[in-house]
PDB file of C-alpha atoms in Angstrom:
ATOM      1  CA  MET A   1      -0.154   0.000  -0.166  1.00  0.00           C
ATOM      2  CA  LYS A   2       1.639   3.278  -0.772  1.00  0.00           C
ATOM      3  CA  ALA A   3       1.992   5.965   1.664  1.00  0.00           C
ATOM      4  CA  PRO A   4      -0.701   8.406   2.025  1.00  0.00           C
ATOM      5  CA  LEU A   5       0.219  11.980   0.749  1.00  0.00           C
ATOM      6  CA  VAL A   6      -0.071  14.287   3.936  1.00  0.00           C
ATOM      7  CA  LEU A   7      -0.850  18.262   2.813  1.00  0.00           C
ATOM      8  CA  LEU A   8      -0.166  20.846   5.213  1.00  0.00           C
ATOM      9  CA  HIS A   9      -2.254  24.508   4.465  1.00  0.00           C
ATOM     10  CA  PRO A  10      -0.680  28.021   5.034  1.00  0.00           C
ATOM     11  CA  LEU A  11      -1.232  30.726   7.468  1.00  0.00           C
ATOM     12  CA  GLY A  12      -5.279  31.975   7.484  1.00  0.00           C
ATOM     13  CA  ALA A  13      -6.490  29.120   5.091  1.00  0.00           C
ATOM     14  CA  ASP A  14      -7.485  25.174   5.675  1.00  0.00           C
ATOM     15  CA  HIS A  15      -7.711  22.409   4.560  1.00  0.00           C
ATOM     16  CA  ARG A  16     -10.251  23.676   1.139  1.00  0.00           C
ATOM     17  CA  PHE A  17      -6.418  25.675   0.247  1.00  0.00           C
ATOM     18  CA  TRP A  18      -5.912  22.216  -1.157  1.00  0.00           C
ATOM     19  CA  ASN A  19      -8.818  21.642  -3.486  1.00  0.00           C
ATOM     20  CA  PRO A  20      -7.098  22.652  -6.608  1.00  0.00           C
ATOM     21  CA  VAL A  21      -4.213  20.904  -6.449  1.00  0.00           C
ATOM     22  CA  VAL A  22      -5.980  17.481  -5.081  1.00  0.00           C
ATOM     23  CA  GLU A  23      -8.391  17.561  -8.475  1.00  0.00           C
ATOM     24  CA  ALA A  24      -5.069  17.454 -10.307  1.00  0.00           C
ATOM     25  CA  LEU A  25      -2.796  15.300  -8.784  1.00  0.00           C
ATOM     26  CA  PRO A  26      -2.892  12.175 -10.944  1.00  0.00           C
ATOM     27  CA  ASP A  27      -4.697   9.103  -9.395  1.00  0.00           C
ATOM     28  CA  ASP A  28      -1.889   7.011  -8.813  1.00  0.00           C
ATOM     29  CA  VAL A  29      -0.757   9.496  -5.929  1.00  0.00           C
ATOM     30  CA  GLY A  30      -3.291   7.250  -3.738  1.00  0.00           C
ATOM     31  CA  ASP A  31      -4.806   8.291  -0.866  1.00  0.00           C
ATOM     32  CA  VAL A  32      -4.471  12.299   0.056  1.00  0.00           C
ATOM     33  CA  VAL A  33      -5.023  13.976   3.447  1.00  0.00           C
ATOM     34  CA  VAL A  34      -5.668  17.011   3.897  1.00  0.00           C
ATOM     35  CA  PRO A  35      -5.569  18.243   8.090  1.00  0.00           C
ATOM     36  CA  ASP A  36      -6.222  21.507   9.549  1.00  0.00           C
ATOM     37  CA  LEU A  37      -3.240  23.088  11.632  1.00  0.00           C
ATOM     38  CA  LEU A  38      -4.514  24.597  14.636  1.00  0.00           C
ATOM     39  CA  GLY A  39      -6.040  28.113  15.237  1.00  0.00           C
ATOM     40  CA  HIS A  40      -7.343  26.900  11.368  1.00  0.00           C
ATOM     41  CA  GLY A  41     -10.758  25.660  10.237  1.00  0.00           C
ATOM     42  CA  SER A  42     -11.987  22.928  12.754  1.00  0.00           C
ATOM     43  CA  ALA A  43      -9.112  22.540  14.684  1.00  0.00           C
ATOM     44  CA  PRO A  44      -8.996  23.877  17.966  1.00  0.00           C
ATOM     45  CA  LEU A  45      -6.716  27.170  19.310  1.00  0.00           C
ATOM     46  CA  PRO A  46      -2.958  27.055  19.103  1.00  0.00           C
ATOM     47  CA  PRO A  47      -2.261  27.343  23.186  1.00  0.00           C
ATOM     48  CA  GLN A  48      -0.612  30.486  24.515  1.00  0.00           C
ATOM     49  CA  GLY A  49       2.764  31.007  23.420  1.00  0.00           C
ATOM     50  CA  ALA A  50       2.057  28.408  21.021  1.00  0.00           C
ATOM     51  CA  THR A  51       5.287  27.628  18.779  1.00  0.00           C
ATOM     52  CA  ILE A  52       5.878  25.473  15.651  1.00  0.00           C
ATOM     53  CA  ASP A  53       6.110  22.398  17.712  1.00  0.00           C
ATOM     54  CA  ASP A  54       2.979  22.778  19.198  1.00  0.00           C
ATOM     55  CA  PHE A  55       1.600  22.741  15.598  1.00  0.00           C
ATOM     56  CA  ALA A  56       3.565  19.527  15.023  1.00  0.00           C
ATOM     57  CA  ASP A  57       2.334  17.640  17.873  1.00  0.00           C
ATOM     58  CA  ALA A  58      -1.122  18.177  16.914  1.00  0.00           C
ATOM     59  CA  ILE A  59      -0.410  16.774  12.720  1.00  0.00           C
ATOM     60  CA  GLU A  60       1.381  14.180  14.787  1.00  0.00           C
ATOM     61  CA  ALA A  61      -1.847  13.143  16.451  1.00  0.00           C
ATOM     62  CA  ASP A  62      -3.802  13.344  13.647  1.00  0.00           C
ATOM     63  CA  ILE A  63      -1.688  10.895  11.524  1.00  0.00           C
ATOM     64  CA  ALA A  64      -0.794   8.975  14.443  1.00  0.00           C
ATOM     65  CA  ARG A  65      -2.752   5.821  12.380  1.00  0.00           C
ATOM     66  CA  HIS A  66      -0.118   5.765   9.253  1.00  0.00           C
ATOM     67  CA  SER A  67       3.011   4.120   9.708  1.00  0.00           C
ATOM     68  CA  GLN A  68       4.675   6.471   6.649  1.00  0.00           C
ATOM     69  CA  ILE A  69       3.347   9.142   4.808  1.00  0.00           C
ATOM     70  CA  HIS A  70       4.906  11.446   1.948  1.00  0.00           C
ATOM     71  CA  LEU A  71       4.040  15.414   3.366  1.00  0.00           C
ATOM     72  CA  VAL A  72       4.194  18.663   1.558  1.00  0.00           C
ATOM     73  CA  GLY A  73       3.335  22.179   3.795  1.00  0.00           C
ATOM     74  CA  VAL A  74       2.736  25.590   2.335  1.00  0.00           C
ATOM     75  CA  SER A  75       4.804  28.633   4.242  1.00  0.00           C
ATOM     76  CA  LEU A  76       3.127  27.613   8.015  1.00  0.00           C
ATOM     77  CA  GLY A  77       2.681  24.100   6.759  1.00  0.00           C
ATOM     78  CA  GLY A  78       6.228  23.714   5.288  1.00  0.00           C
ATOM     79  CA  LEU A  79       7.557  24.918   9.165  1.00  0.00           C
ATOM     80  CA  VAL A  80       5.221  22.289  10.279  1.00  0.00           C
ATOM     81  CA  ALA A  81       6.592  19.784   7.848  1.00  0.00           C
ATOM     82  CA  GLN A  82       9.929  20.662   8.635  1.00  0.00           C
ATOM     83  CA  VAL A  83       9.733  19.786  12.162  1.00  0.00           C
ATOM     84  CA  LEU A  84       7.762  16.223  11.689  1.00  0.00           C
ATOM     85  CA  ALA A  85      10.708  15.480   9.159  1.00  0.00           C
ATOM     86  CA  ALA A  86      12.852  16.037  11.564  1.00  0.00           C
ATOM     87  CA  ARG A  87      11.996  14.658  14.188  1.00  0.00           C
ATOM     88  CA  ARG A  88      10.065  11.410  12.937  1.00  0.00           C
ATOM     89  CA  PRO A  89      12.343   9.989  10.109  1.00  0.00           C
ATOM     90  CA  ASP A  90      10.509   7.022  10.215  1.00  0.00           C
ATOM     91  CA  LEU A  91       7.414   8.159   9.497  1.00  0.00           C
ATOM     92  CA  VAL A  92       8.278  10.879   6.530  1.00  0.00           C
ATOM     93  CA  LYS A  93       9.511   9.199   3.631  1.00  0.00           C
ATOM     94  CA  ARG A  94       9.768  12.441   1.245  1.00  0.00           C
ATOM     95  CA  LEU A  95       8.863  15.682   2.159  1.00  0.00           C
ATOM     96  CA  VAL A  96       8.113  18.828   0.323  1.00  0.00           C
ATOM     97  CA  VAL A  97       8.296  22.527   1.318  1.00  0.00           C
ATOM     98  CA  ALA A  98       6.984  24.884  -0.632  1.00  0.00           C
ATOM     99  CA  ASP A  99       7.244  28.550  -0.264  1.00  0.00           C
ATOM    100  CA  ALA A 100       8.753  28.249   3.300  1.00  0.00           C
ATOM    101  CA  VAL A 101      11.644  29.595   5.403  1.00  0.00           C
ATOM    102  CA  ALA A 102      13.154  28.080   7.907  1.00  0.00           C
ATOM    103  CA  VAL A 103      13.562  31.110   9.869  1.00  0.00           C
ATOM    104  CA  TYR A 104      12.155  34.483   9.134  1.00  0.00           C
ATOM    105  CA  PRO A 105      14.408  37.621   8.670  1.00  0.00           C
ATOM    106  CA  ASP A 106      13.619  40.709  11.179  1.00  0.00           C
ATOM    107  CA  ALA A 107      11.609  42.427   9.543  1.00  0.00           C
ATOM    108  CA  MET A 108       9.064  39.911   9.257  1.00  0.00           C
ATOM    109  CA  ARG A 109       9.482  38.874  12.534  1.00  0.00           C
ATOM    110  CA  ALA A 110       8.510  42.308  13.564  1.00  0.00           C
ATOM    111  CA  MET A 111       5.681  42.275  10.989  1.00  0.00           C
ATOM    112  CA  TRP A 112       4.206  38.890  12.590  1.00  0.00           C
ATOM    113  CA  ARG A 113       4.072  40.267  15.590  1.00  0.00           C
ATOM    114  CA  ASN A 114       2.594  43.338  14.537  1.00  0.00           C
ATOM    115  CA  ARG A 115      -0.189  41.441  12.337  1.00  0.00           C
ATOM    116  CA  ALA A 116      -0.691  39.463  15.650  1.00  0.00           C
ATOM    117  CA  ALA A 117      -1.973  43.063  17.903  1.00  0.00           C
ATOM    118  CA  THR A 118      -3.627  44.325  14.442  1.00  0.00           C
ATOM    119  CA  VAL A 119      -5.890  41.239  14.458  1.00  0.00           C
ATOM    120  CA  ARG A 120      -6.429  41.189  17.754  1.00  0.00           C
ATOM    121  CA  ARG A 121      -7.482  45.363  17.469  1.00  0.00           C
ATOM    122  CA  GLU A 122      -9.240  45.226  14.191  1.00  0.00           C
ATOM    123  CA  GLY A 123     -10.070  42.244  13.113  1.00  0.00           C
ATOM    124  CA  LEU A 124      -9.243  40.127  10.142  1.00  0.00           C
ATOM    125  CA  GLU A 125     -10.334  42.393   7.618  1.00  0.00           C
ATOM    126  CA  ALA A 126      -7.385  44.021   8.540  1.00  0.00           C
ATOM    127  CA  VAL A 127      -4.984  41.439   6.714  1.00  0.00           C
ATOM    128  CA  VAL A 128      -7.007  40.514   4.025  1.00  0.00           C
ATOM    129  CA  GLU A 129      -5.247  42.720   1.592  1.00  0.00           C
ATOM    130  CA  PRO A 130      -2.021  42.360   2.915  1.00  0.00           C
ATOM    131  CA  MET A 131      -2.497  38.547   2.210  1.00  0.00           C
ATOM    132  CA  GLU A 132      -3.790  38.847  -0.996  1.00  0.00           C
ATOM    133  CA  ALA A 133      -1.559  40.738  -2.573  1.00  0.00           C
ATOM    134  CA  LEU A 134       1.508  38.522  -1.011  1.00  0.00           C
ATOM    135  CA  TRP A 135      -0.223  35.096  -2.144  1.00  0.00           C
ATOM    136  CA  PHE A 136      -1.455  36.320  -5.767  1.00  0.00           C
ATOM    137  CA  SER A 137      -0.532  37.719  -9.195  1.00  0.00           C
ATOM    138  CA  GLU A 138      -2.247  40.607 -10.206  1.00  0.00           C
ATOM    139  CA  ALA A 139      -3.765  39.100 -13.123  1.00  0.00           C
ATOM    140  CA  PHE A 140      -5.124  36.389 -10.628  1.00  0.00           C
ATOM    141  CA  ARG A 141      -6.654  38.884  -8.528  1.00  0.00           C
ATOM    142  CA  ARG A 142      -8.613  40.340 -11.326  1.00  0.00           C
ATOM    143  CA  ASP A 143      -9.522  37.283 -13.961  1.00  0.00           C
ATOM    144  CA  ALA A 144      -9.822  34.724 -10.808  1.00  0.00           C
ATOM    145  CA  THR A 145     -12.209  36.606  -8.681  1.00  0.00           C
ATOM    146  CA  ASP A 146     -14.503  33.501  -7.429  1.00  0.00           C
ATOM    147  CA  ALA A 147     -11.227  31.285  -6.377  1.00  0.00           C
ATOM    148  CA  VAL A 148      -9.574  34.781  -4.747  1.00  0.00           C
ATOM    149  CA  GLU A 149     -13.001  34.864  -3.011  1.00  0.00           C
ATOM    150  CA  ARG A 150     -12.930  31.630  -1.343  1.00  0.00           C
ATOM    151  CA  VAL A 151      -9.798  32.167   0.340  1.00  0.00           C
ATOM    152  CA  ARG A 152     -11.195  35.763   1.441  1.00  0.00           C
ATOM    153  CA  ARG A 153     -14.381  33.698   3.461  1.00  0.00           C
ATOM    154  CA  ILE A 154     -12.190  31.122   4.793  1.00  0.00           C
ATOM    155  CA  LEU A 155      -9.402  33.437   6.428  1.00  0.00           C
ATOM    156  CA  LEU A 156     -12.807  36.038   7.206  1.00  0.00           C
ATOM    157  CA  ALA A 157     -14.101  33.206   9.023  1.00  0.00           C
ATOM    158  CA  SER A 158     -11.137  32.058  10.948  1.00  0.00           C
ATOM    159  CA  ASP A 159     -11.216  32.997  14.786  1.00  0.00           C
ATOM    160  CA  PRO A 160      -9.289  35.983  15.165  1.00  0.00           C
ATOM    161  CA  GLU A 161      -7.433  34.908  18.259  1.00  0.00           C
ATOM    162  CA  GLY A 162      -6.129  31.371  16.728  1.00  0.00           C
ATOM    163  CA  TYR A 163      -4.972  33.580  13.689  1.00  0.00           C
ATOM    164  CA  ALA A 164      -2.778  35.830  16.130  1.00  0.00           C
ATOM    165  CA  ARG A 165      -1.348  32.828  18.248  1.00  0.00           C
ATOM    166  CA  THR A 166      -0.192  31.571  14.793  1.00  0.00           C
ATOM    167  CA  CYS A 167       1.573  34.773  13.759  1.00  0.00           C
ATOM    168  CA  GLU A 168       3.199  35.139  16.982  1.00  0.00           C
ATOM    169  CA  ALA A 169       4.047  31.609  15.968  1.00  0.00           C
ATOM    170  CA  LEU A 170       5.610  32.478  13.252  1.00  0.00           C
ATOM    171  CA  ALA A 171       7.946  35.158  14.410  1.00  0.00           C
ATOM    172  CA  ILE A 172       9.482  32.943  17.094  1.00  0.00           C
ATOM    173  CA  ALA A 173       9.733  30.091  14.359  1.00  0.00           C
ATOM    174  CA  ASP A 174      13.445  28.958  13.978  1.00  0.00           C
ATOM    175  CA  THR A 175      14.131  25.175  11.934  1.00  0.00           C
ATOM    176  CA  THR A 176      17.491  26.010  10.837  1.00  0.00           C
ATOM    177  CA  ALA A 177      19.113  23.941  13.574  1.00  0.00           C
ATOM    178  CA  LEU A 178      16.881  21.441  12.356  1.00  0.00           C
ATOM    179  CA  VAL A 179      17.050  20.636   8.710  1.00  0.00           C
ATOM    180  CA  GLY A 180      20.382  18.797   8.676  1.00  0.00           C
ATOM    181  CA  SER A 181      18.466  15.826  10.891  1.00  0.00           C
ATOM    182  CA  VAL A 182      16.052  15.492   7.556  1.00  0.00           C
ATOM    183  CA  THR A 183      17.040  12.503   6.461  1.00  0.00           C
ATOM    184  CA  ALA A 184      14.197  12.211   3.357  1.00  0.00           C
ATOM    185  CA  PRO A 185      14.413  12.945  -0.288  1.00  0.00           C
ATOM    186  CA  VAL A 186      13.265  16.712   0.190  1.00  0.00           C
ATOM    187  CA  LEU A 187      11.574  18.909  -2.979  1.00  0.00           C
ATOM    188  CA  VAL A 188      12.030  22.614  -2.498  1.00  0.00           C
ATOM    189  CA  ALA A 189       9.290  24.499  -4.075  1.00  0.00           C
ATOM    190  CA  CYS A 190       8.804  28.376  -4.469  1.00  0.00           C
ATOM    191  CA  GLY A 191       6.852  30.961  -6.521  1.00  0.00           C
ATOM    192  CA  LYS A 192       9.442  32.369  -9.105  1.00  0.00           C
ATOM    193  CA  ASP A 193       7.570  35.696  -8.211  1.00  0.00           C
ATOM    194  CA  ASP A 194       7.352  34.931  -4.003  1.00  0.00           C
ATOM    195  CA  ALA A 195       8.777  37.694  -1.959  1.00  0.00           C
ATOM    196  CA  PRO A 196      12.704  37.643  -1.541  1.00  0.00           C
ATOM    197  CA  PRO A 197      12.580  35.775   1.981  1.00  0.00           C
ATOM    198  CA  PHE A 198      10.730  32.984   0.320  1.00  0.00           C
ATOM    199  CA  ARG A 199      13.188  32.947  -2.721  1.00  0.00           C
ATOM    200  CA  GLN A 200      16.236  33.317  -0.291  1.00  0.00           C
ATOM    201  CA  ALA A 201      15.297  30.561   1.969  1.00  0.00           C
ATOM    202  CA  THR A 202      14.701  28.063  -0.912  1.00  0.00           C
ATOM    203  CA  GLN A 203      18.654  29.098  -2.054  1.00  0.00           C
ATOM    204  CA  TRP A 204      19.258  28.029   1.441  1.00  0.00           C
ATOM    205  CA  PHE A 205      17.351  24.725   1.526  1.00  0.00           C
ATOM    206  CA  ALA A 206      18.814  23.679  -1.708  1.00  0.00           C
ATOM    207  CA  ALA A 207      22.852  24.483  -0.117  1.00  0.00           C
ATOM    208  CA  THR A 208      22.029  23.160   3.196  1.00  0.00           C
ATOM    209  CA  LEU A 209      19.906  20.033   2.799  1.00  0.00           C
ATOM    210  CA  PRO A 210      21.776  16.632   1.597  1.00  0.00           C
ATOM    211  CA  ALA A 211      19.348  15.546  -0.473  1.00  0.00           C
ATOM    212  CA  VAL A 212      17.630  17.729  -2.492  1.00  0.00           C
ATOM    213  CA  THR A 213      15.453  18.999  -5.679  1.00  0.00           C
ATOM    214  CA  VAL A 214      14.260  22.567  -5.982  1.00  0.00           C
ATOM    215  CA  ALA A 215      11.412  23.475  -8.381  1.00  0.00           C
ATOM    216  CA  TRP A 216      10.712  26.835  -9.433  1.00  0.00           C
ATOM    217  CA  LEU A 217       6.927  27.543 -10.057  1.00  0.00           C
ATOM    218  CA  PRO A 218       4.753  30.141 -11.687  1.00  0.00           C
ATOM    219  CA  GLY A 219       3.383  32.586  -9.608  1.00  0.00           C
ATOM    220  CA  GLY A 220       3.776  34.306  -6.107  1.00  0.00           C
ATOM    221  CA  HIS A 221       3.548  32.793  -2.652  1.00  0.00           C
ATOM    222  CA  ALA A 222       0.239  30.436  -3.343  1.00  0.00           C
ATOM    223  CA  THR A 223       1.497  29.309  -6.272  1.00  0.00           C
ATOM    224  CA  ALA A 224       0.022  25.844  -5.269  1.00  0.00           C
ATOM    225  CA  TYR A 225      -3.395  27.644  -5.129  1.00  0.00           C
ATOM    226  CA  GLU A 226      -2.778  29.981  -8.327  1.00  0.00           C
ATOM    227  CA  HIS A 227      -1.410  27.455 -10.388  1.00  0.00           C
ATOM    228  CA  PRO A 228      -2.578  24.182  -9.346  1.00  0.00           C
ATOM    229  CA  LYS A 229      -1.722  22.047 -11.860  1.00  0.00           C
ATOM    230  CA  PRO A 230       2.357  22.917 -12.286  1.00  0.00           C
ATOM    231  CA  PHE A 231       2.635  22.504  -8.700  1.00  0.00           C
ATOM    232  CA  ALA A 232       0.602  18.799  -8.539  1.00  0.00           C
ATOM    233  CA  ASP A 233       2.830  17.796 -11.726  1.00  0.00           C
ATOM    234  CA  VAL A 234       5.933  18.606 -10.060  1.00  0.00           C
ATOM    235  CA  VAL A 235       5.150  16.859  -6.475  1.00  0.00           C
ATOM    236  CA  ALA A 236       3.623  13.740  -8.345  1.00  0.00           C
ATOM    237  CA  GLY A 237       6.736  13.591 -10.478  1.00  0.00           C
ATOM    238  CA  PHE A 238       8.601  13.819  -7.213  1.00  0.00           C
ATOM    239  CA  LEU A 239       6.669  11.448  -5.534  1.00  0.00           C
ATOM    240  CA  SER A 240       7.358   8.628  -8.309  1.00  0.00           C
TER     241      SER A 240
END
């Protein structure tokens, strides 16, 4: 039996982020598992002072019935995936880290703390525009309004405190000391138009990981959602 493919979504989304990718994956990929991360969708809130380890703990408990998995994570999900792959080499057969960092630069750490405060003060409406500007190209925002609206509705239906606590976890996240212990083959994927910290992190992963493949894909931070077919193709090719 094939190891299932577990997909971990980014901040402000839930399992539905993956719907376009799941539809584009070939049938021979096997079972696909799409859990919600803490503070998102149907998952409980992260604890006060949560770290990325807490998010990884929850996913590990969610998938405890599986002896081996292939693991894909975008952004927040990519950080969680790194932790799981490092701590459970017996569990993670292959790892895909997409549009993610190992540690945020200082300016982004401050941005995450400020964003947590903003959401607590003004609500999630205040972060819709920054999220969409990072995630999507201008053409996609103009021409795929229904797809963008679906993401916006997921964000606005989220728990503001869960979002804020997740931002605070991102502000202190740092897997730089962990990734060297990842033994699974790794695919690092990134949108060609993603923000500089994510493009730079992709190059860092390429230079740091012992068994790594790099894929540059069309689009920005949410290349998986905006361009699901190229994303699905590169993941399926890596798994095969």
